Amino acid sequence: MTAPDAATENPRGEHDLPDVSSLTVGVLGGTGDLGSGLAYRLAKAGQRVVIGSRSAERAEAVAAELGLGIRGADNAAAAAAGDIVIIAVPWDGHRAVLESTRRDLAGKVVIDCVNPLGFDKQGAHALRPDEGSAAQQAAALLPDSHVTAGFHHVSAKLLLDREAERMDTDVMVLGDSRAATDIVQALACRIPGMRGIFAGRLRNAHQVESLTANLISVNRRYRAHAGLRVTDV
Amino acid sequence: MTAPDAATENPRGEHDLPDVSSLTVGVLGGTGDLGSGLAYRLAKAGQRVVIGSRSAERAEAVAAELGLGIRGADNAAAAAAGDIVIIAVPWDGHRAVLESTRRDLAGKVVIDCVNPLGFDKQGAHALRPDEGSAAQQAAALLPDSHVTAGFHHVSAKLLLDREAERMDTDVMVLGDSRAATDIVQALACRIPGMRGIFAGRLRNAHQVESLTANLISVNRRYRAHAGLRVTDV
């Protein structure tokens, strides 16, 4: 065992996570709130980031606003540019964007952070994809990628709040490949205050995605930007 | 607004929760790990507690071990004794115990903390009850009770650890009746370190129950007794 990297905040009892600081992160749906928030935080932590959108011009405009060297491109080019690629599109665009970028995502670590939710007068509720979850749909559509799930419960508002120095929240990371989940945990640990915690296989992704509906209820009741910490880790 | 009760730790922004200190808590399945752990902590916080089991003798024996004035009875008598009744039976006994105690539970606040899970070589995974969740099954079976859900993510090991003074974890409380969820939140807040946080309606209970499968994965990976804190509340 080598000494833990002082720049990261590994969860207690975690083995050394890989160094991901030189990897480029692509963010599909990177002009949305969660996508641009993650792009901002990761770039601020020193990561090279390319945000993708259906429109390259729109992505370039948002990238310029975000600063920190973030680049903008269309989704296919962002997928091609990333060593790690975050999927942050709305649920109703999930299948289409993955089908259109499948070749660019081959061999890469993909992080699905899409929450399939419906909304009505009583608030948000969970939808149930045929594959079981958005992450499992991604795994079915991207057989040549290393699909993981994570970053579901992070408040986009807090990510984009330039006065917030730390993100006091954990990221539940799911996946069936240990090498891939290690990389995603390491990426989450790059953001000050945030920890990537391994939280199971993709077959248990549905409840993690759906729990976002509960956090929306919390936010309404307490006027908060709720996130989660895993205790005793 | 009156001043908040210094003895409780209300979540930030929460209105005053009701005083539940004089209410008796029945715990069905009170000889299991979670049931006896909750009984122990609630009694230690000053609550009158009656644990129920299929066998009154077994319940009395466990109650005597737990001490703190906890009484033991069969499930029907524990249901009848409680003003608030916690359902902590295994999932495969859930329907039967509710059907057999329906009359005793009429008019009462019921807290379902049952996690419908399956287990195989790869660990735990979520089961999907026909009603959507254990809590929704309880609501269907107990039309005359005020059914809520909570206490899913509390480590039984920590609850029963007599050297642990505080439970540094939150309890997500779900339900369709504000009066009922307020009572359950107040009950959770009686345990030092614990907060009851409103986290949505019963239709969003499935993912809260199922998330226990993810916490089991966390426990395996980190050799922890994981729980959850809701941040920014």
GROMACS .gro file of C-alpha atoms in nm:
model
  466
    1MET     CA    1   0.000   0.000   0.000
    2THR     CA    2   0.131   0.342  -0.092
    3ALA     CA    3   0.034   0.650   0.105
    4PRO     CA    4  -0.306   0.789   0.008
    5ASP     CA    5  -0.303   1.090  -0.219
    6ALA     CA    6  -0.353   1.392   0.001
    7ALA     CA    7  -0.540   1.567  -0.280
    8THR     CA    8  -0.825   1.319  -0.270
    9GLU     CA    9  -1.059   1.223   0.011
   10ASN     CA   10  -1.087   0.850  -0.019
   11PRO     CA   11  -1.366   0.688   0.176
   12ARG     CA   12  -1.251   0.514   0.491
   13GLY     CA   13  -1.123   0.166   0.424
   14GLU     CA   14  -1.103   0.228   0.051
   15HIS     CA   15  -0.796   0.095  -0.127
   16ASP     CA   16  -0.601   0.348  -0.331
   17LEU     CA   17  -0.811   0.469  -0.618
   18PRO     CA   18  -0.649   0.528  -0.958
   19ASP     CA   19  -0.510   0.866  -1.063
   20VAL     CA   20  -0.760   1.010  -1.310
   21SER     CA   21  -0.625   1.364  -1.317
   22SER     CA   22  -0.493   1.338  -1.674
   23LEU     CA   23  -0.814   1.199  -1.823
   24THR     CA   24  -1.050   1.408  -2.033
   25VAL     CA   25  -1.414   1.406  -1.929
   26GLY     CA   26  -1.686   1.434  -2.192
   27VAL     CA   27  -2.031   1.539  -2.073
   28LEU     CA   28  -2.323   1.457  -2.304
   29GLY     CA   29  -2.610   1.688  -2.226
   30GLY     CA   30  -2.347   1.922  -2.090
   31THR     CA   31  -2.556   2.234  -2.139
   32GLY     CA   32  -2.823   2.118  -1.895
   33ASP     CA   33  -2.810   2.209  -1.526
   34LEU     CA   34  -2.656   1.887  -1.395
   35GLY     CA   35  -2.423   1.846  -1.693
   36SER     CA   36  -2.289   2.199  -1.682
   37GLY     CA   37  -2.264   2.184  -1.302
   38LEU     CA   38  -2.053   1.868  -1.314
   39ALA     CA   39  -1.843   2.014  -1.596
   40TYR     CA   40  -1.777   2.325  -1.389
   41ARG     CA   41  -1.678   2.135  -1.073
   42LEU     CA   42  -1.457   1.885  -1.256
   43ALA     CA   43  -1.279   2.157  -1.452
   44LYS     CA   44  -1.231   2.355  -1.132
   45ALA     CA   45  -1.071   2.042  -0.984
   46GLY     CA   46  -0.824   2.041  -1.273
   47GLN     CA   47  -0.989   1.797  -1.511
   48ARG     CA   48  -0.997   1.860  -1.888
   49VAL     CA   49  -1.365   1.879  -1.982
   50VAL     CA   50  -1.558   1.885  -2.311
   51ILE     CA   51  -1.932   1.945  -2.291
   52GLY     CA   52  -2.158   1.814  -2.564
   53SER     CA   53  -2.500   1.919  -2.682
   54ARG     CA   54  -2.716   1.858  -2.986
   55SER     CA   55  -2.596   2.199  -3.107
   56ALA     CA   56  -2.220   2.258  -3.108
   57GLU     CA   57  -2.279   2.636  -3.104
   58ARG     CA   58  -2.490   2.612  -2.791
   59ALA     CA   59  -2.228   2.392  -2.624
   60GLU     CA   60  -1.954   2.638  -2.716
   61ALA     CA   61  -2.154   2.928  -2.575
   62VAL     CA   62  -2.218   2.749  -2.243
   63ALA     CA   63  -1.854   2.636  -2.228
   64ALA     CA   64  -1.740   2.996  -2.271
   65GLU     CA   65  -1.971   3.105  -1.988
   66LEU     CA   66  -1.840   2.831  -1.760
   67GLY     CA   67  -1.476   2.919  -1.834
   68LEU     CA   68  -1.195   2.714  -1.677
   69GLY     CA   69  -1.082   2.590  -2.020
   70ILE     CA   70  -1.400   2.390  -2.077
   71ARG     CA   71  -1.464   2.326  -2.447
   72GLY     CA   72  -1.797   2.279  -2.624
   73ALA     CA   73  -1.885   2.044  -2.912
   74ASP     CA   74  -2.173   1.839  -3.042
   75ASN     CA   75  -2.251   1.525  -2.843
   76ALA     CA   76  -2.069   1.293  -3.084
   77ALA     CA   77  -1.751   1.501  -3.070
   78ALA     CA   78  -1.772   1.526  -2.689
   79ALA     CA   79  -1.813   1.149  -2.672
   80ALA     CA   80  -1.512   1.103  -2.898
   81ALA     CA   81  -1.300   1.349  -2.696
   82GLY     CA   82  -1.368   1.199  -2.352
   83ASP     CA   83  -1.171   0.921  -2.185
   84ILE     CA   84  -1.458   0.914  -1.937
   85VAL     CA   85  -1.802   1.018  -2.062
   86ILE     CA   86  -2.085   1.138  -1.840
   87ILE     CA   87  -2.442   1.096  -1.970
   88ALA     CA   88  -2.648   1.387  -1.835
   89VAL     CA   89  -2.923   1.416  -2.092
   90PRO     CA   90  -3.294   1.424  -2.003
   91TRP     CA   91  -3.447   1.076  -1.974
   92ASP     CA   92  -3.656   1.120  -2.286
   93GLY     CA   93  -3.342   1.174  -2.493
   94HIS     CA   94  -3.141   0.896  -2.326
   95ARG     CA   95  -3.186   0.614  -2.577
   96ALA     CA   96  -3.134   0.834  -2.883
   97VAL     CA   97  -2.812   0.995  -2.765
   98LEU     CA   98  -2.661   0.661  -2.668
   99GLU     CA   99  -2.757   0.499  -2.999
  100SER     CA  100  -2.602   0.787  -3.190
  101THR     CA  101  -2.274   0.788  -2.994
  102ARG     CA  102  -2.229   0.413  -2.945
  103ARG     CA  103  -1.914   0.384  -3.157
  104ASP     CA  104  -1.751   0.688  -2.996
  105LEU     CA  105  -1.818   0.541  -2.651
  106ALA     CA  106  -1.671   0.197  -2.723
  107GLY     CA  107  -1.399   0.095  -2.479
  108LYS     CA  108  -1.466   0.391  -2.250
  109VAL     CA  109  -1.594   0.436  -1.899
  110VAL     CA  110  -1.947   0.575  -1.924
  111ILE     CA  111  -2.115   0.732  -1.620
  112ASP     CA  112  -2.491   0.741  -1.646
  113CYS     CA  113  -2.649   0.995  -1.413
  114VAL     CA  114  -2.994   1.005  -1.568
  115ASN     CA  115  -3.299   0.987  -1.338
  116PRO     CA  116  -3.612   0.852  -1.510
  117LEU     CA  117  -3.882   1.053  -1.333
  118GLY     CA  118  -4.235   1.160  -1.406
  119PHE     CA  119  -4.398   1.473  -1.267
  120ASP     CA  120  -4.759   1.552  -1.180
  121LYS     CA  121  -4.953   1.763  -0.930
  122GLN     CA  122  -4.819   1.558  -0.640
  123GLY     CA  123  -4.459   1.608  -0.743
  124ALA     CA  124  -4.203   1.366  -0.883
  125HIS     CA  125  -4.236   0.991  -0.905
  126ALA     CA  126  -4.018   0.710  -1.034
  127LEU     CA  127  -4.057   0.570  -1.384
  128ARG     CA  128  -3.951   0.213  -1.453
  129PRO     CA  129  -3.755   0.157  -1.776
  130ASP     CA  130  -3.806  -0.183  -1.942
  131GLU     CA  131  -3.440  -0.262  -1.880
  132GLY     CA  132  -3.484  -0.190  -1.505
  133SER     CA  133  -3.307   0.147  -1.493
  134ALA     CA  134  -3.149   0.411  -1.713
  135ALA     CA  135  -2.807   0.263  -1.634
  136GLN     CA  136  -2.915  -0.084  -1.738
  137GLN     CA  137  -3.059   0.060  -2.058
  138ALA     CA  138  -2.721   0.222  -2.122
  139ALA     CA  139  -2.544  -0.109  -2.059
  140ALA     CA  140  -2.777  -0.281  -2.307
  141LEU     CA  141  -2.722  -0.012  -2.571
  142LEU     CA  142  -2.345   0.012  -2.516
  143PRO     CA  143  -2.215  -0.346  -2.499
  144ASP     CA  144  -1.860  -0.232  -2.581
  145SER     CA  145  -1.842   0.034  -2.307
  146HIS     CA  146  -1.785   0.006  -1.931
  147VAL     CA  147  -2.115   0.143  -1.804
  148THR     CA  148  -2.142   0.275  -1.450
  149ALA     CA  149  -2.395   0.495  -1.272
  150GLY     CA  150  -2.329   0.788  -1.042
  151PHE     CA  151  -2.381   1.157  -0.962
  152HIS     CA  152  -2.761   1.115  -0.935
  153HIS     CA  153  -2.811   1.302  -0.611
  154VAL     CA  154  -2.591   1.604  -0.656
  155SER     CA  155  -2.770   1.938  -0.653
  156ALA     CA  156  -2.713   2.115  -0.984
  157LYS     CA  157  -2.781   2.444  -0.806
  158LEU     CA  158  -2.498   2.384  -0.561
  159LEU     CA  159  -2.262   2.259  -0.833
  160LEU     CA  160  -2.315   2.584  -1.023
  161ASP     CA  161  -2.294   2.807  -0.715
  162ARG     CA  162  -1.961   2.979  -0.761
  163GLU     CA  163  -1.950   3.077  -0.396
  164ALA     CA  164  -1.969   2.715  -0.280
  165GLU     CA  165  -1.614   2.588  -0.236
  166ARG     CA  166  -1.704   2.240  -0.115
  167MET     CA  167  -1.972   1.989  -0.212
  168ASP     CA  168  -2.062   1.820   0.116
  169THR     CA  169  -2.221   1.517  -0.040
  170ASP     CA  170  -2.138   1.163  -0.146
  171VAL     CA  171  -2.182   1.006  -0.485
  172MET     CA  172  -2.313   0.651  -0.496
  173VAL     CA  173  -2.123   0.471  -0.771
  174LEU     CA  174  -2.268   0.156  -0.926
  175GLY     CA  175  -2.130  -0.083  -1.181
  176ASP     CA  176  -2.036  -0.439  -1.260
  177SER     CA  177  -1.667  -0.368  -1.340
  178ARG     CA  178  -1.444  -0.292  -1.044
  179ALA     CA  179  -1.188  -0.114  -1.264
  180ALA     CA  180  -1.461   0.115  -1.399
  181THR     CA  181  -1.624   0.194  -1.065
  182ASP     CA  182  -1.280   0.268  -0.919
  183ILE     CA  183  -1.226   0.530  -1.191
  184VAL     CA  184  -1.564   0.690  -1.124
  185GLN     CA  185  -1.506   0.694  -0.750
  186ALA     CA  186  -1.170   0.859  -0.811
  187LEU     CA  187  -1.332   1.119  -1.033
  188ALA     CA  188  -1.593   1.205  -0.768
  189CYS     CA  189  -1.319   1.228  -0.505
  190ARG     CA  190  -1.149   1.499  -0.713
  191ILE     CA  191  -1.422   1.746  -0.616
  192PRO     CA  192  -1.353   1.895  -0.272
  193GLY     CA  193  -1.591   1.756  -0.010
  194MET     CA  194  -1.732   1.491  -0.238
  195ARG     CA  195  -1.666   1.120  -0.205
  196GLY     CA  196  -1.738   0.843  -0.452
  197ILE     CA  197  -1.877   0.546  -0.260
  198PHE     CA  198  -1.921   0.206  -0.423
  199ALA     CA  199  -2.289   0.120  -0.378
  200GLY     CA  200  -2.355  -0.196  -0.574
  201ARG     CA  201  -2.409  -0.348  -0.915
  202LEU     CA  202  -2.610  -0.203  -1.201
  203ARG     CA  203  -2.905  -0.427  -1.115
  204ASN     CA  204  -2.948  -0.208  -0.807
  205ALA     CA  205  -2.938   0.121  -1.000
  206HIS     CA  206  -3.315   0.173  -1.027
  207GLN     CA  207  -3.362   0.272  -0.665
  208VAL     CA  208  -3.062   0.505  -0.670
  209GLU     CA  209  -3.197   0.683  -0.978
  210SER     CA  210  -3.551   0.693  -0.836
  211LEU     CA  211  -3.443   0.827  -0.499
  212THR     CA  212  -3.405   1.161  -0.673
  213ALA     CA  213  -3.786   1.184  -0.653
  214ASN     CA  214  -3.756   1.167  -0.274
  215LEU     CA  215  -3.486   1.432  -0.267
  216ILE     CA  216  -3.717   1.656  -0.468
  217SER     CA  217  -3.978   1.607  -0.193
  218VAL     CA  218  -3.714   1.694   0.066
  219ASN     CA  219  -3.622   2.007  -0.127
  220ARG     CA  220  -3.984   2.119  -0.141
  221ARG     CA  221  -4.048   2.062   0.228
  222TYR     CA  222  -3.726   2.216   0.359
  223ARG     CA  223  -3.646   2.462   0.079
  224ALA     CA  224  -3.312   2.286   0.056
  225HIS     CA  225  -3.074   2.150  -0.208
  226ALA     CA  226  -3.058   1.808  -0.050
  227GLY     CA  227  -2.786   1.553  -0.112
  228LEU     CA  228  -2.676   1.239   0.070
  229ARG     CA  229  -2.388   1.136   0.291
  230VAL     CA  230  -2.324   0.769   0.357
  231THR     CA  231  -2.249   0.738   0.728
  232ASP     CA  232  -1.995   0.508   0.895
  233VAL     CA  233  -1.782   0.505   0.576
  234MET     CA  234  -4.436   2.965   1.675
  235THR     CA  235  -4.319   2.840   2.014
  236ALA     CA  236  -3.953   2.778   2.084
  237PRO     CA  237  -3.829   2.442   1.959
  238ASP     CA  238  -3.799   2.169   2.219
  239ALA     CA  239  -3.434   2.155   2.319
  240ALA     CA  240  -3.462   1.781   2.378
  241THR     CA  241  -3.520   1.708   2.010
  242GLU     CA  242  -3.309   1.784   1.706
  243ASN     CA  243  -3.554   1.906   1.449
  244PRO     CA  244  -3.432   1.925   1.092
  245ARG     CA  245  -3.349   2.276   0.978
  246GLY     CA  246  -3.652   2.464   0.862
  247GLU     CA  247  -3.889   2.209   1.018
  248HIS     CA  248  -4.192   2.346   1.197
  249ASP     CA  249  -4.241   2.226   1.550
  250LEU     CA  250  -4.309   1.857   1.555
  251PRO     CA  251  -4.564   1.713   1.798
  252ASP     CA  252  -4.470   1.586   2.142
  253VAL     CA  253  -4.482   1.207   2.122
  254SER     CA  254  -4.304   1.134   2.450
  255SER     CA  255  -4.616   0.998   2.621
  256LEU     CA  256  -4.713   0.760   2.339
  257THR     CA  257  -4.660   0.385   2.362
  258VAL     CA  258  -4.475   0.226   2.072
  259GLY     CA  259  -4.562  -0.129   1.965
  260VAL     CA  260  -4.304  -0.313   1.755
  261LEU     CA  261  -4.432  -0.610   1.553
  262GLY     CA  262  -4.142  -0.840   1.476
  263GLY     CA  263  -3.980  -0.689   1.781
  264THR     CA  264  -3.754  -0.986   1.847
  265GLY     CA  265  -3.570  -0.946   1.514
  266ASP     CA  266  -3.252  -0.738   1.487
  267LEU     CA  267  -3.409  -0.417   1.356
  268GLY     CA  268  -3.720  -0.446   1.574
  269SER     CA  269  -3.532  -0.507   1.895
  270GLY     CA  270  -3.277  -0.239   1.804
  271LEU     CA  271  -3.549   0.021   1.754
  272ALA     CA  272  -3.723  -0.092   2.072
  273TYR     CA  273  -3.399  -0.052   2.267
  274ARG     CA  274  -3.324   0.297   2.132
  275LEU     CA  275  -3.678   0.425   2.176
  276ALA     CA  276  -3.703   0.292   2.530
  277LYS     CA  277  -3.364   0.445   2.609
  278ALA     CA  278  -3.504   0.776   2.483
  279GLY     CA  279  -3.788   0.744   2.736
  280GLN     CA  280  -4.061   0.592   2.520
  281ARG     CA  281  -4.289   0.317   2.653
  282VAL     CA  282  -4.231   0.016   2.427
  283VAL     CA  283  -4.403  -0.321   2.379
  284ILE     CA  284  -4.235  -0.568   2.145
  285GLY     CA  285  -4.442  -0.829   1.970
  286SER     CA  286  -4.357  -1.166   1.823
  287ARG     CA  287  -4.545  -1.474   1.708
  288SER     CA  288  -4.454  -1.623   2.046
  289ALA     CA  289  -4.534  -1.414   2.354
  290GLU     CA  290  -4.276  -1.612   2.555
  291ARG     CA  291  -4.001  -1.531   2.307
  292ALA     CA  292  -4.102  -1.163   2.309
  293GLU     CA  293  -4.100  -1.157   2.688
  294ALA     CA  294  -3.754  -1.317   2.696
  295VAL     CA  295  -3.609  -1.065   2.449
  296ALA     CA  296  -3.781  -0.778   2.632
  297ALA     CA  297  -3.621  -0.892   2.957
  298GLU     CA  298  -3.279  -0.898   2.790
  299LEU     CA  299  -3.328  -0.549   2.646
  300GLY     CA  300  -3.438  -0.409   2.982
  301LEU     CA  301  -3.541  -0.041   3.010
  302GLY     CA  302  -3.898  -0.139   3.098
  303ILE     CA  303  -3.967  -0.289   2.758
  304ARG     CA  304  -4.253  -0.539   2.766
  305GLY     CA  305  -4.306  -0.845   2.546
  306ALA     CA  306  -4.631  -0.984   2.404
  307ASP     CA  307  -4.765  -1.161   2.099
  308ASN     CA  308  -4.796  -0.946   1.787
  309ALA     CA  309  -5.170  -0.887   1.832
  310ALA     CA  310  -5.125  -0.767   2.190
  311ALA     CA  311  -4.831  -0.545   2.091
  312ALA     CA  312  -5.044  -0.397   1.812
  313ALA     CA  313  -5.326  -0.335   2.058
  314ALA     CA  314  -5.092  -0.177   2.315
  315GLY     CA  315  -4.921   0.068   2.080
  316ASP     CA  316  -5.036   0.420   1.998
  317ILE     CA  317  -4.774   0.404   1.722
  318VAL     CA  318  -4.694   0.064   1.578
  319ILE     CA  319  -4.372  -0.024   1.395
  320ILE     CA  320  -4.383  -0.313   1.146
  321ALA     CA  321  -4.041  -0.480   1.152
  322VAL     CA  322  -4.122  -0.832   1.040
  323PRO     CA  323  -3.938  -1.010   0.756
  324TRP     CA  324  -4.088  -0.938   0.415
  325ASP     CA  325  -4.220  -1.291   0.375
  326GLY     CA  326  -4.431  -1.250   0.688
  327HIS     CA  327  -4.549  -0.896   0.608
  328ARG     CA  328  -4.888  -0.965   0.459
  329ALA     CA  329  -4.987  -1.226   0.718
  330VAL     CA  330  -4.899  -1.017   1.023
  331LEU     CA  331  -5.089  -0.714   0.888
  332GLU     CA  332  -5.396  -0.920   0.801
  333SER     CA  333  -5.400  -1.072   1.149
  334THR     CA  334  -5.359  -0.738   1.333
  335ARG     CA  335  -5.573  -0.516   1.109
  336ARG     CA  336  -5.839  -0.445   1.370
  337ASP     CA  337  -5.584  -0.368   1.642
  338LEU     CA  338  -5.409  -0.123   1.411
  339ALA     CA  339  -5.723   0.071   1.312
  340GLY     CA  340  -5.694   0.443   1.377
  341LYS     CA  341  -5.325   0.422   1.461
  342VAL     CA  342  -5.007   0.550   1.305
  343VAL     CA  343  -4.828   0.253   1.151
  344ILE     CA  344  -4.460   0.276   1.053
  345ASP     CA  345  -4.358   0.018   0.796
  346CYS     CA  346  -3.983  -0.039   0.787
  347VAL     CA  347  -3.982  -0.360   0.587
  348ASN     CA  348  -3.736  -0.395   0.298
  349PRO     CA  349  -3.848  -0.643   0.031
  350LEU     CA  350  -3.512  -0.786  -0.078
  351GLY     CA  351  -3.389  -1.102  -0.244
  352PHE     CA  352  -3.043  -1.250  -0.193
  353ASP     CA  353  -2.823  -1.454  -0.423
  354LYS     CA  354  -2.451  -1.506  -0.491
  355GLN     CA  355  -2.413  -1.144  -0.604
  356GLY     CA  356  -2.566  -1.009  -0.284
  357ALA     CA  357  -2.895  -0.832  -0.223
  358HIS     CA  358  -3.137  -0.704  -0.484
  359ALA     CA  359  -3.472  -0.529  -0.475
  360LEU     CA  360  -3.797  -0.720  -0.503
  361ARG     CA  361  -4.104  -0.545  -0.641
  362PRO     CA  362  -4.428  -0.605  -0.453
  363ASP     CA  363  -4.745  -0.599  -0.666
  364GLU     CA  364  -4.863  -0.295  -0.469
  365GLY     CA  365  -4.538  -0.109  -0.552
  366SER     CA  366  -4.370  -0.135  -0.212
  367ALA     CA  367  -4.411  -0.294   0.129
  368ALA     CA  368  -4.551   0.036   0.258
  369GLN     CA  369  -4.812   0.050  -0.019
  370GLN     CA  370  -4.904  -0.311   0.056
  371ALA     CA  371  -4.952  -0.209   0.419
  372ALA     CA  372  -5.170   0.086   0.315
  373ALA     CA  373  -5.384  -0.146   0.102
  374LEU     CA  374  -5.421  -0.398   0.384
  375LEU     CA  375  -5.482  -0.136   0.656
  376PRO     CA  376  -5.735   0.110   0.512
  377ASP     CA  377  -5.831   0.230   0.860
  378SER     CA  378  -5.473   0.304   0.976
  379HIS     CA  379  -5.240   0.595   0.900
  380VAL     CA  380  -4.963   0.412   0.720
  381THR     CA  381  -4.618   0.567   0.693
  382ALA     CA  382  -4.274   0.428   0.609
  383GLY     CA  383  -3.945   0.491   0.785
  384PHE     CA  384  -3.641   0.350   0.966
  385HIS     CA  385  -3.533   0.148   0.661
  386HIS     CA  386  -3.167   0.245   0.662
  387VAL     CA  387  -3.077   0.225   1.026
  388SER     CA  388  -2.812  -0.031   1.112
  389ALA     CA  389  -2.955  -0.286   1.356
  390LYS     CA  390  -2.600  -0.356   1.473
  391LEU     CA  391  -2.550   0.007   1.574
  392LEU     CA  392  -2.895   0.033   1.732
  393LEU     CA  393  -2.811  -0.264   1.954
  394ASP     CA  394  -2.457  -0.148   2.034
  395ARG     CA  395  -2.485  -0.044   2.397
  396GLU     CA  396  -2.166   0.159   2.373
  397ALA     CA  397  -2.304   0.379   2.094
  398GLU     CA  398  -2.460   0.686   2.255
  399ARG     CA  399  -2.565   0.857   1.931
  400MET     CA  400  -2.708   0.733   1.602
  401ASP     CA  401  -2.552   0.963   1.343
  402THR     CA  402  -2.805   0.892   1.074
  403ASP     CA  403  -3.128   1.029   0.932
  404VAL     CA  404  -3.456   0.851   0.886
  405MET     CA  405  -3.646   0.915   0.565
  406VAL     CA  406  -4.015   0.934   0.657
  407LEU     CA  407  -4.279   0.879   0.390
  408GLY     CA  408  -4.653   0.902   0.400
  409ASP     CA  409  -4.963   1.066   0.257
  410SER     CA  410  -5.087   1.214   0.587
  411ARG     CA  411  -4.899   1.513   0.720
  412ALA     CA  412  -5.021   1.453   1.076
  413ALA     CA  413  -4.891   1.096   1.063
  414THR     CA  414  -4.550   1.175   0.912
  415ASP     CA  415  -4.506   1.453   1.167
  416ILE     CA  416  -4.553   1.199   1.447
  417VAL     CA  417  -4.302   0.960   1.290
  418GLN     CA  418  -4.049   1.238   1.239
  419ALA     CA  419  -4.092   1.339   1.601
  420LEU     CA  420  -4.038   0.980   1.712
  421ALA     CA  421  -3.715   0.951   1.511
  422CYS     CA  422  -3.595   1.282   1.654
  423ARG     CA  423  -3.627   1.137   2.004
  424ILE     CA  424  -3.319   0.921   1.944
  425PRO     CA  425  -3.000   1.124   2.001
  426GLY     CA  426  -2.825   1.205   1.671
  427MET     CA  427  -3.113   1.082   1.459
  428ARG     CA  428  -3.342   1.307   1.257
  429GLY     CA  429  -3.670   1.221   1.091
  430ILE     CA  430  -3.679   1.386   0.749
  431PHE     CA  431  -3.993   1.399   0.539
  432ALA     CA  432  -3.902   1.235   0.208
  433GLY     CA  433  -4.220   1.203   0.007
  434ARG     CA  434  -4.543   1.015  -0.042
  435LEU     CA  435  -4.596   0.641  -0.017
  436ARG     CA  436  -4.585   0.607  -0.394
  437ASN     CA  437  -4.213   0.685  -0.364
  438ALA     CA  438  -4.148   0.424  -0.092
  439HIS     CA  439  -4.019   0.148  -0.322
  440GLN     CA  440  -3.683   0.310  -0.386
  441VAL     CA  441  -3.633   0.395  -0.019
  442GLU     CA  442  -3.700   0.033   0.080
  443SER     CA  443  -3.485  -0.101  -0.204
  444LEU     CA  444  -3.192   0.126  -0.127
  445THR     CA  445  -3.118  -0.107   0.161
  446ALA     CA  446  -2.973  -0.343  -0.102
  447ASN     CA  447  -2.721  -0.072  -0.190
  448LEU     CA  448  -2.634  -0.012   0.172
  449ILE     CA  449  -2.565  -0.385   0.205
  450SER     CA  450  -2.319  -0.348  -0.085
  451VAL     CA  451  -2.160  -0.053   0.092
  452ASN     CA  452  -2.131  -0.255   0.412
  453ARG     CA  453  -1.958  -0.539   0.228
  454ARG     CA  454  -1.711  -0.316   0.049
  455TYR     CA  455  -1.620  -0.096   0.345
  456ARG     CA  456  -1.689  -0.333   0.636
  457ALA     CA  457  -1.921  -0.061   0.765
  458HIS     CA  458  -2.266  -0.025   0.917
  459ALA     CA  459  -2.374   0.236   0.666
  460GLY     CA  460  -2.661   0.475   0.710
  461LEU     CA  461  -2.762   0.799   0.539
  462ARG     CA  462  -2.756   1.166   0.620
  463VAL     CA  463  -2.959   1.408   0.412
  464THR     CA  464  -2.736   1.709   0.347
  465ASP     CA  465  -2.839   2.077   0.338
  466VAL     CA  466  -3.133   2.005   0.572
   0.00000   0.00000   0.00000
